[in-house]
Short mmCIF file of N, CA and C in Angstrom, two decimals:
data_model
loop_
_atom_site.label_atom_id
_atom_site.label_comp_id
_atom_site.label_asym_id
_atom_site.label_seq_id
_atom_site.Cartn_x
_atom_site.Cartn_y
_atom_site.Cartn_z
N MET A 683 46.56 36.92 22.23
CA MET A 683 46.18 35.75 21.98
C MET A 683 46.31 35.24 23.76
N THR A 684 46.04 34.82 24.13
CA THR A 684 46.51 34.27 25.48
C THR A 684 46.62 33.26 25.66
N ILE A 685 47.03 31.81 26.58
CA ILE A 685 47.18 30.24 26.78
C ILE A 685 45.97 30.62 27.59
N SER A 686 45.77 29.44 28.51
CA SER A 686 44.14 29.31 29.51
C SER A 686 45.62 28.80 30.08
N LEU A 687 45.54 29.26 31.95
CA LEU A 687 46.71 27.82 32.76
C LEU A 687 46.62 26.77 32.59
N THR A 688 44.94 26.11 32.15
CA THR A 688 45.24 24.80 32.14
C THR A 688 46.25 24.21 30.71
N LYS A 689 45.74 24.98 29.18
CA LYS A 689 46.91 24.73 28.37
C LYS A 689 48.10 24.67 28.61
N LYS A 690 48.78 26.46 29.11
CA LYS A 690 50.11 25.39 29.92
C LYS A 690 50.40 24.63 30.59
N VAL A 691 49.28 24.12 31.35
CA VAL A 691 49.69 22.81 32.13
C VAL A 691 50.13 22.46 31.21
N VAL A 692 48.92 21.75 31.39
CA VAL A 692 49.21 20.84 29.78
C VAL A 692 50.12 20.12 29.41
N ILE A 693 50.31 21.19 28.34
CA ILE A 693 51.36 21.68 27.61
C ILE A 693 52.69 21.41 28.44
N THR A 694 53.05 21.64 29.93
CA THR A 694 54.64 21.69 30.78
C THR A 694 54.48 20.30 30.97
N MET A 695 53.49 19.35 30.92
CA MET A 695 53.45 17.61 32.15
C MET A 695 54.07 16.99 30.24
N LEU A 696 53.21 17.17 29.20
CA LEU A 696 53.83 16.93 28.08
C LEU A 696 55.45 17.04 27.42
N ILE A 697 55.63 18.25 27.41
CA ILE A 697 57.13 18.46 27.59
C ILE A 697 58.45 17.71 28.28
N LEU A 698 57.38 18.22 29.55
CA LEU A 698 58.42 16.81 31.18
C LEU A 698 58.24 15.41 30.44
N SER A 699 57.26 15.15 30.81
CA SER A 699 57.24 13.71 30.05
C SER A 699 58.10 13.25 28.82
N PHE A 700 58.30 13.71 27.67
CA PHE A 700 58.76 13.72 26.72
C PHE A 700 60.43 12.85 26.78
N LEU A 701 60.13 14.23 28.11
CA LEU A 701 62.45 13.88 28.19
C LEU A 701 62.39 13.49 29.37
N LEU A 702 61.66 13.13 30.07
CA LEU A 702 61.89 12.10 31.01
C LEU A 702 62.14 10.56 30.69
N TYR A 703 60.77 10.94 29.48
CA TYR A 703 61.20 9.17 28.85
C TYR A 703 62.30 9.56 27.61
N SER A 704 62.30 9.86 27.90
CA SER A 704 62.67 9.64 26.38
C SER A 704 65.18 9.92 26.93
N ALA A 705 64.75 10.64 27.99
CA ALA A 705 66.50 10.14 29.12
C ALA A 705 66.15 8.66 29.35
N TYR A 706 64.65 8.39 30.31
CA TYR A 706 64.86 6.62 30.76
C TYR A 706 65.15 5.91 29.50
N LEU A 707 64.76 6.14 27.37
CA LEU A 707 64.70 5.30 26.75
C LEU A 707 66.85 5.07 26.74
N TYR A 708 67.06 6.58 26.71
CA TYR A 708 69.27 6.42 26.27
C TYR A 708 69.78 6.24 27.78
N LEU A 709 69.17 5.90 28.59
CA LEU A 709 69.47 5.59 29.70
C LEU A 709 70.24 4.54 30.59
N ASN A 710 69.48 3.69 29.66
CA ASN A 710 68.62 1.98 29.74
C ASN A 710 68.75 1.12 28.44
N LEU A 711 69.44 1.86 27.43
CA LEU A 711 69.29 1.34 25.77
C LEU A 711 69.16 -0.63 25.92
N PRO A 712 68.60 -1.68 25.56
CA PRO A 712 68.36 -2.41 25.62
C PRO A 712 70.41 -3.22 25.54
N PHE A 713 70.67 -3.43 25.87
CA PHE A 713 72.28 -3.10 24.72
C PHE A 713 73.07 -2.86 25.66
N ALA A 714 75.36 -3.74 26.13
CA ALA A 714 76.32 -2.65 26.33
C ALA A 714 76.94 -2.21 24.98
N ALA A 715 77.69 -0.70 25.18
CA ALA A 715 78.59 -1.02 23.60
C ALA A 715 79.66 -1.82 23.60
N VAL A 716 80.02 -2.81 23.22
CA VAL A 716 81.17 -3.76 22.62
C VAL A 716 82.62 -2.78 21.72
N PRO A 717 83.70 -2.90 22.38
CA PRO A 717 84.22 -1.70 22.11
C PRO A 717 84.77 -2.19 20.68
N GLY A 718 84.98 -1.30 19.59
CA GLY A 718 85.39 -2.34 18.32
C GLY A 718 86.48 -2.30 18.76
N ASP A 719 87.82 -2.88 17.49
CA ASP A 719 88.10 -3.58 16.33
C ASP A 719 89.26 -1.79 16.29
N PRO A 720 90.18 -1.86 16.70
CA PRO A 720 90.65 -0.17 15.63
C PRO A 720 91.54 -0.70 14.31
N LEU A 721 92.15 -1.87 14.48
CA LEU A 721 92.49 -2.70 13.03
C LEU A 721 91.00 -2.14 12.24
N ALA A 722 89.98 -2.74 12.46
CA ALA A 722 88.96 -3.25 11.78
C ALA A 722 87.99 -1.20 11.82
N ASP A 723 88.37 -0.49 12.71
CA ASP A 723 88.07 0.66 12.13
C ASP A 723 87.82 1.04 11.64
N ARG A 724 90.25 0.99 11.21
CA ARG A 724 90.53 1.46 9.91
C ARG A 724 90.99 1.01 9.18
N GLY A 725 89.91 -0.42 8.79
CA GLY A 725 89.66 -0.70 7.78
C GLY A 725 88.10 -0.07 7.03
N LYS A 726 87.74 -0.18 8.13
CA LYS A 726 85.96 0.87 7.81
C LYS A 726 86.67 2.53 6.73
N MET A 727 86.81 2.85 7.09
CA MET A 727 87.79 4.32 6.75
C MET A 727 88.37 4.11 5.59
N LEU A 728 88.80 2.72 5.21
CA LEU A 728 89.54 3.11 4.71
C LEU A 728 88.45 2.38 2.71
N TRP A 729 87.65 1.81 3.35
CA TRP A 729 87.02 1.32 3.56
C TRP A 729 86.00 2.32 2.34
N GLN A 730 85.91 3.27 3.34
CA GLN A 730 84.92 4.78 2.55
C GLN A 730 85.40 5.47 1.67
N ARG A 731 86.51 5.95 2.15
CA ARG A 731 87.47 6.73 1.72
C ARG A 731 87.79 6.21 0.07
N HIS A 732 87.79 5.09 -0.02
CA HIS A 732 88.07 4.69 -1.34
C HIS A 732 87.22 4.91 -2.37
N ASN A 733 85.74 4.70 -1.49
CA ASN A 733 83.91 4.54 -1.54
C ASN A 733 84.00 3.05 -2.49
N CYS A 734 84.72 1.71 -1.92
CA CYS A 734 84.02 0.55 -2.26
C CYS A 734 83.07 0.07 -1.83
N THR A 735 82.38 1.24 -2.09
CA THR A 735 80.80 0.77 -1.53
C THR A 735 80.29 1.28 -3.06
N ALA A 736 80.50 1.45 -3.73
CA ALA A 736 80.25 2.18 -4.74
C ALA A 736 80.76 1.05 -6.20
N CYS A 737 80.45 -0.06 -6.04
CA CYS A 737 81.16 -0.85 -6.39
C CYS A 737 81.15 -1.75 -6.28
N HIS A 738 80.35 -2.95 -4.62
CA HIS A 738 80.76 -3.09 -4.19
C HIS A 738 79.30 -3.94 -2.66
N GLN A 739 79.04 -4.55 -1.97
CA GLN A 739 78.05 -4.54 -1.73
C GLN A 739 78.29 -5.37 0.01
N VAL A 740 77.84 -4.73 1.27
CA VAL A 740 78.32 -5.20 1.99
C VAL A 740 76.40 -5.33 2.83
N TYR A 741 76.32 -6.34 3.49
CA TYR A 741 74.38 -6.74 3.60
C TYR A 741 73.68 -6.59 2.36
N GLY A 742 73.94 -6.52 1.20
CA GLY A 742 73.73 -6.23 -0.08
C GLY A 742 72.99 -4.87 -0.15
N LEU A 743 73.32 -3.71 0.43
CA LEU A 743 73.46 -2.42 0.47
C LEU A 743 74.80 -1.91 -0.61
N GLY A 744 74.37 -1.04 -1.15
CA GLY A 744 75.67 -1.21 -2.48
C GLY A 744 75.61 -0.97 -3.71
N GLY A 745 77.18 -1.39 -4.27
CA GLY A 745 76.65 -0.76 -5.73
C GLY A 745 76.41 -2.62 -6.44
N TYR A 746 76.41 -2.64 -7.32
CA TYR A 746 76.74 -4.22 -8.59
C TYR A 746 77.45 -4.09 -9.13
N LEU A 747 78.76 -3.60 -9.37
CA LEU A 747 79.50 -3.42 -10.51
C LEU A 747 80.57 -4.86 -10.11
N GLY A 748 80.82 -5.54 -8.32
CA GLY A 748 82.14 -5.78 -7.50
C GLY A 748 80.72 -6.72 -6.89
N PRO A 749 81.21 -7.82 -6.54
CA PRO A 749 80.62 -9.17 -5.88
C PRO A 749 80.43 -8.33 -3.92
N ASP A 750 78.82 -9.20 -3.76
CA ASP A 750 78.51 -8.01 -1.84
C ASP A 750 79.74 -9.02 -1.63
N LEU A 751 80.54 -8.48 -0.65
CA LEU A 751 81.49 -8.69 0.38
C LEU A 751 81.31 -9.19 2.02
N THR A 752 79.35 -9.04 1.78
CA THR A 752 79.30 -9.47 3.52
C THR A 752 80.24 -10.78 3.77
N ASN A 753 79.97 -11.54 3.24
CA ASN A 753 80.82 -13.11 3.86
C ASN A 753 81.62 -13.22 2.71
N VAL A 754 82.54 -12.34 2.24
CA VAL A 754 84.05 -12.81 1.68
C VAL A 754 84.50 -13.83 2.86
N TYR A 755 85.11 -12.58 3.54
CA TYR A 755 86.02 -13.78 4.59
C TYR A 755 85.74 -15.36 5.04
N SER A 756 84.37 -15.10 5.22
CA SER A 756 84.55 -17.40 6.25
C SER A 756 84.44 -17.78 4.39
N LYS A 757 83.98 -16.97 3.45
CA LYS A 757 84.02 -17.95 2.52
C LYS A 757 85.07 -18.61 1.27
N LYS A 758 86.14 -17.36 1.27
CA LYS A 758 87.32 -17.07 0.61
C LYS A 758 88.33 -17.44 1.25
N GLY A 759 88.63 -16.74 2.23
CA GLY A 759 89.83 -16.36 2.65
C GLY A 759 90.59 -14.62 3.16
N PRO A 760 91.12 -14.49 4.02
CA PRO A 760 92.47 -14.21 3.91
C PRO A 760 93.11 -13.42 2.96
N VAL A 761 94.04 -14.49 2.48
CA VAL A 761 95.03 -14.60 1.03
C VAL A 761 93.94 -13.71 -0.13
N TYR A 762 92.40 -14.77 -0.30
CA TYR A 762 91.78 -14.13 -1.03
C TYR A 762 91.73 -13.12 -1.46
N ILE A 763 90.87 -12.13 -0.34
CA ILE A 763 91.43 -10.53 0.17
C ILE A 763 92.36 -9.94 -0.66
N ASN A 764 93.43 -10.23 0.26
CA ASN A 764 94.84 -9.63 0.15
C ASN A 764 95.67 -10.19 -1.60
N ALA A 765 95.25 -10.95 -2.05
CA ALA A 765 95.04 -11.02 -4.05
C ALA A 765 94.15 -9.83 -4.10
N PHE A 766 93.37 -10.01 -4.21
CA PHE A 766 92.42 -8.17 -4.72
C PHE A 766 92.84 -6.98 -5.20
N LEU A 767 92.89 -7.19 -3.65
CA LEU A 767 93.19 -5.59 -2.87
C LEU A 767 95.14 -5.50 -3.43
N ALA A 768 95.54 -6.58 -3.09
CA ALA A 768 96.89 -6.31 -3.82
C ALA A 768 97.17 -5.83 -5.34
N HIS A 769 96.63 -6.04 -5.94
CA HIS A 769 96.50 -6.31 -7.65
C HIS A 769 95.37 -5.78 -8.12
N GLY A 770 94.05 -5.34 -7.71
CA GLY A 770 93.15 -5.49 -9.09
C GLY A 770 92.82 -6.30 -9.36
N THR A 771 91.95 -6.11 -10.32
CA THR A 771 91.27 -6.71 -11.37
C THR A 771 91.76 -5.62 -12.98
N SER A 772 90.46 -6.34 -13.59
CA SER A 772 90.59 -6.27 -14.81
C SER A 772 89.61 -4.18 -14.71
N VAL A 773 88.50 -5.42 -13.57
CA VAL A 773 87.39 -3.74 -13.30
C VAL A 773 87.75 -3.47 -12.42
N MET A 774 88.25 -3.80 -11.26
CA MET A 774 88.63 -2.99 -10.39
C MET A 774 90.25 -2.51 -10.29
N PRO A 775 89.97 -1.11 -9.86
CA PRO A 775 91.48 -0.64 -9.84
C PRO A 775 92.37 -1.40 -8.66
N ASP A 776 93.31 -0.83 -9.07
CA ASP A 776 94.96 -1.75 -7.99
C ASP A 776 94.87 -0.17 -7.60
N PHE A 777 95.04 0.22 -6.32
CA PHE A 777 94.39 1.58 -5.27
C PHE A 777 96.22 1.32 -4.65
N LYS A 778 96.62 0.76 -5.30
CA LYS A 778 98.27 1.14 -4.37
C LYS A 778 98.50 0.91 -3.34
N LEU A 779 97.01 0.20 -2.68
CA LEU A 779 97.31 -0.49 -0.87
C LEU A 779 98.87 -0.23 -0.36
N THR A 780 99.06 -0.02 0.82
CA THR A 780 99.70 -0.99 1.57
C THR A 780 100.03 -2.54 2.59
N GLY A 781 101.21 -2.63 2.90
CA GLY A 781 100.52 -4.16 3.48
C GLY A 781 99.80 -4.16 4.90
N PRO A 782 99.77 -2.71 5.30
CA PRO A 782 99.00 -2.36 7.25
C PRO A 782 97.23 -2.32 6.21
N GLU A 783 97.54 -0.90 5.36
CA GLU A 783 95.80 -0.84 4.52
C GLU A 783 95.18 -1.88 4.59
N MET A 784 95.76 -3.08 3.46
CA MET A 784 95.36 -4.57 3.43
C MET A 784 94.85 -5.09 4.84
N GLU A 785 95.74 -4.84 5.38
CA GLU A 785 95.87 -6.22 6.92
C GLU A 785 94.66 -5.53 6.98
N ALA A 786 94.19 -4.40 7.65
CA ALA A 786 93.00 -3.28 7.99
C ALA A 786 91.28 -3.69 7.39
N ILE A 787 91.99 -3.44 5.68
CA ILE A 787 90.72 -3.35 5.57
C ILE A 787 90.24 -5.47 5.13
N THR A 788 90.97 -6.23 5.51
CA THR A 788 90.29 -7.11 5.66
C THR A 788 90.14 -7.25 6.58
N ALA A 789 90.89 -5.94 8.07
CA ALA A 789 90.09 -7.46 9.24
C ALA A 789 88.71 -6.24 9.46
N TYR A 790 88.73 -5.70 8.18
CA TYR A 790 87.10 -4.68 8.59
C TYR A 790 85.80 -5.89 7.95
N LEU A 791 85.95 -6.27 6.58
CA LEU A 791 86.18 -8.03 6.04
C LEU A 791 85.61 -8.60 6.92
N LYS A 792 86.54 -9.41 7.96
CA LYS A 792 86.42 -10.18 9.10
C LYS A 792 84.94 -10.05 9.83
N SER A 793 85.32 -8.61 11.18
CA SER A 793 84.10 -8.13 11.50
C SER A 793 82.77 -7.92 11.30
N VAL A 794 82.93 -8.09 9.66
CA VAL A 794 81.36 -6.96 9.02
C VAL A 794 80.84 -9.18 8.63
N ASP A 795 81.66 -9.87 9.05
CA ASP A 795 81.59 -11.33 7.59
C ASP A 795 80.87 -11.99 9.38
N ALA A 796 81.55 -11.18 10.66
CA ALA A 796 81.27 -12.62 11.60
C ALA A 796 79.95 -11.37 11.91
N THR A 797 79.37 -10.62 11.11
CA THR A 797 77.81 -9.98 11.87
C THR A 797 76.91 -10.69 11.31
N GLY A 798 77.24 -11.48 10.75
CA GLY A 798 76.04 -10.71 9.71
C GLY A 798 76.22 -12.45 7.95
N SER A 799 75.46 -12.15 7.94
CA SER A 799 75.12 -13.53 5.80
C SER A 799 74.28 -11.87 4.68
N ALA A 800 74.61 -12.54 3.93
CA ALA A 800 73.56 -12.04 3.02
C ALA A 800 74.20 -12.10 1.57
N ASP A 801 73.56 -13.08 0.94
CA ASP A 801 73.37 -13.30 -0.39
C ASP A 801 72.01 -12.86 -1.43
N PRO A 802 72.32 -11.32 -1.58
CA PRO A 802 71.78 -11.25 -2.68
C PRO A 802 71.14 -11.91 -3.75
N LYS A 803 71.47 -12.73 -4.26
CA LYS A 803 70.56 -13.74 -4.68
C LYS A 803 69.52 -14.23 -4.58
N THR A 804 69.09 -14.40 -2.24
CA THR A 804 68.21 -15.20 -2.09
C THR A 804 66.87 -14.59 -2.27
N PHE A 805 67.59 -12.34 -2.22
CA PHE A 805 66.72 -11.96 -1.46
C PHE A 805 65.53 -11.51 -2.56
N LYS A 806 64.55 -11.14 -2.24
CA LYS A 806 63.59 -11.01 -2.38
C LYS A 806 62.37 -10.16 -2.94
N ILE A 807 63.06 -9.60 -3.91
CA ILE A 807 62.40 -7.82 -3.86
C ILE A 807 61.13 -7.20 -4.27
N ASN A 808 60.88 -6.34 -2.98
CA ASN A 808 58.56 -6.09 -3.03
C ASN A 808 59.12 -5.76 -4.72
N GLY A 809 57.61 -4.86 -4.56
CA GLY A 809 57.26 -3.57 -5.40
C GLY A 809 57.28 -2.04 -5.15
N ASN A 810 58.15 -2.01 -3.60
CA ASN A 810 58.59 -0.78 -3.03
C ASN A 810 59.01 -0.55 -3.56
N GLY A 811 60.56 -1.53 -3.74
CA GLY A 811 61.37 -0.91 -4.06
C GLY A 811 62.49 -1.55 -2.98
N THR A 812 62.09 -2.45 -1.62
CA THR A 812 61.82 -3.22 -0.39
C THR A 812 62.76 -4.10 -0.55
N ILE A 813 63.75 -4.30 -0.18
CA ILE A 813 64.20 -6.23 0.33
C ILE A 813 63.98 -7.02 1.19
N GLU A 814 63.80 -8.29 1.47
CA GLU A 814 63.62 -9.11 2.65
C GLU A 814 64.49 -10.33 2.12
N GLN A 815 64.60 -11.18 3.15
CA GLN A 815 65.68 -12.27 3.17
C GLN A 815 65.07 -13.40 3.58
#
């Protein structure tokens, strides 16, 4: 089976158009990269290592055993957060975090708090399982 010259030209033009448009999109992103906070980044890694999302939610996503922590920093403050991190509760285990680890997780929660708000109680649950605020 041979492909006609016209089909080859059309296929080549489509591929070339796709590549050029993709390059244009990636080179002209609508936002500038914002340098992250190294302490908050370390806190995010600790959050993931200890699998906090299994019990807690951020932006309404995660487990339901613990509360949504999206805005805990602005609502309760760092002292409140550190008390839970230092000792755990009857439901939340004591992860034996060091002072710098607690500081990093608190910085991560502060950065999450600064980027959005979430209150799962106000979410509307759609029939297909998605949510709306």
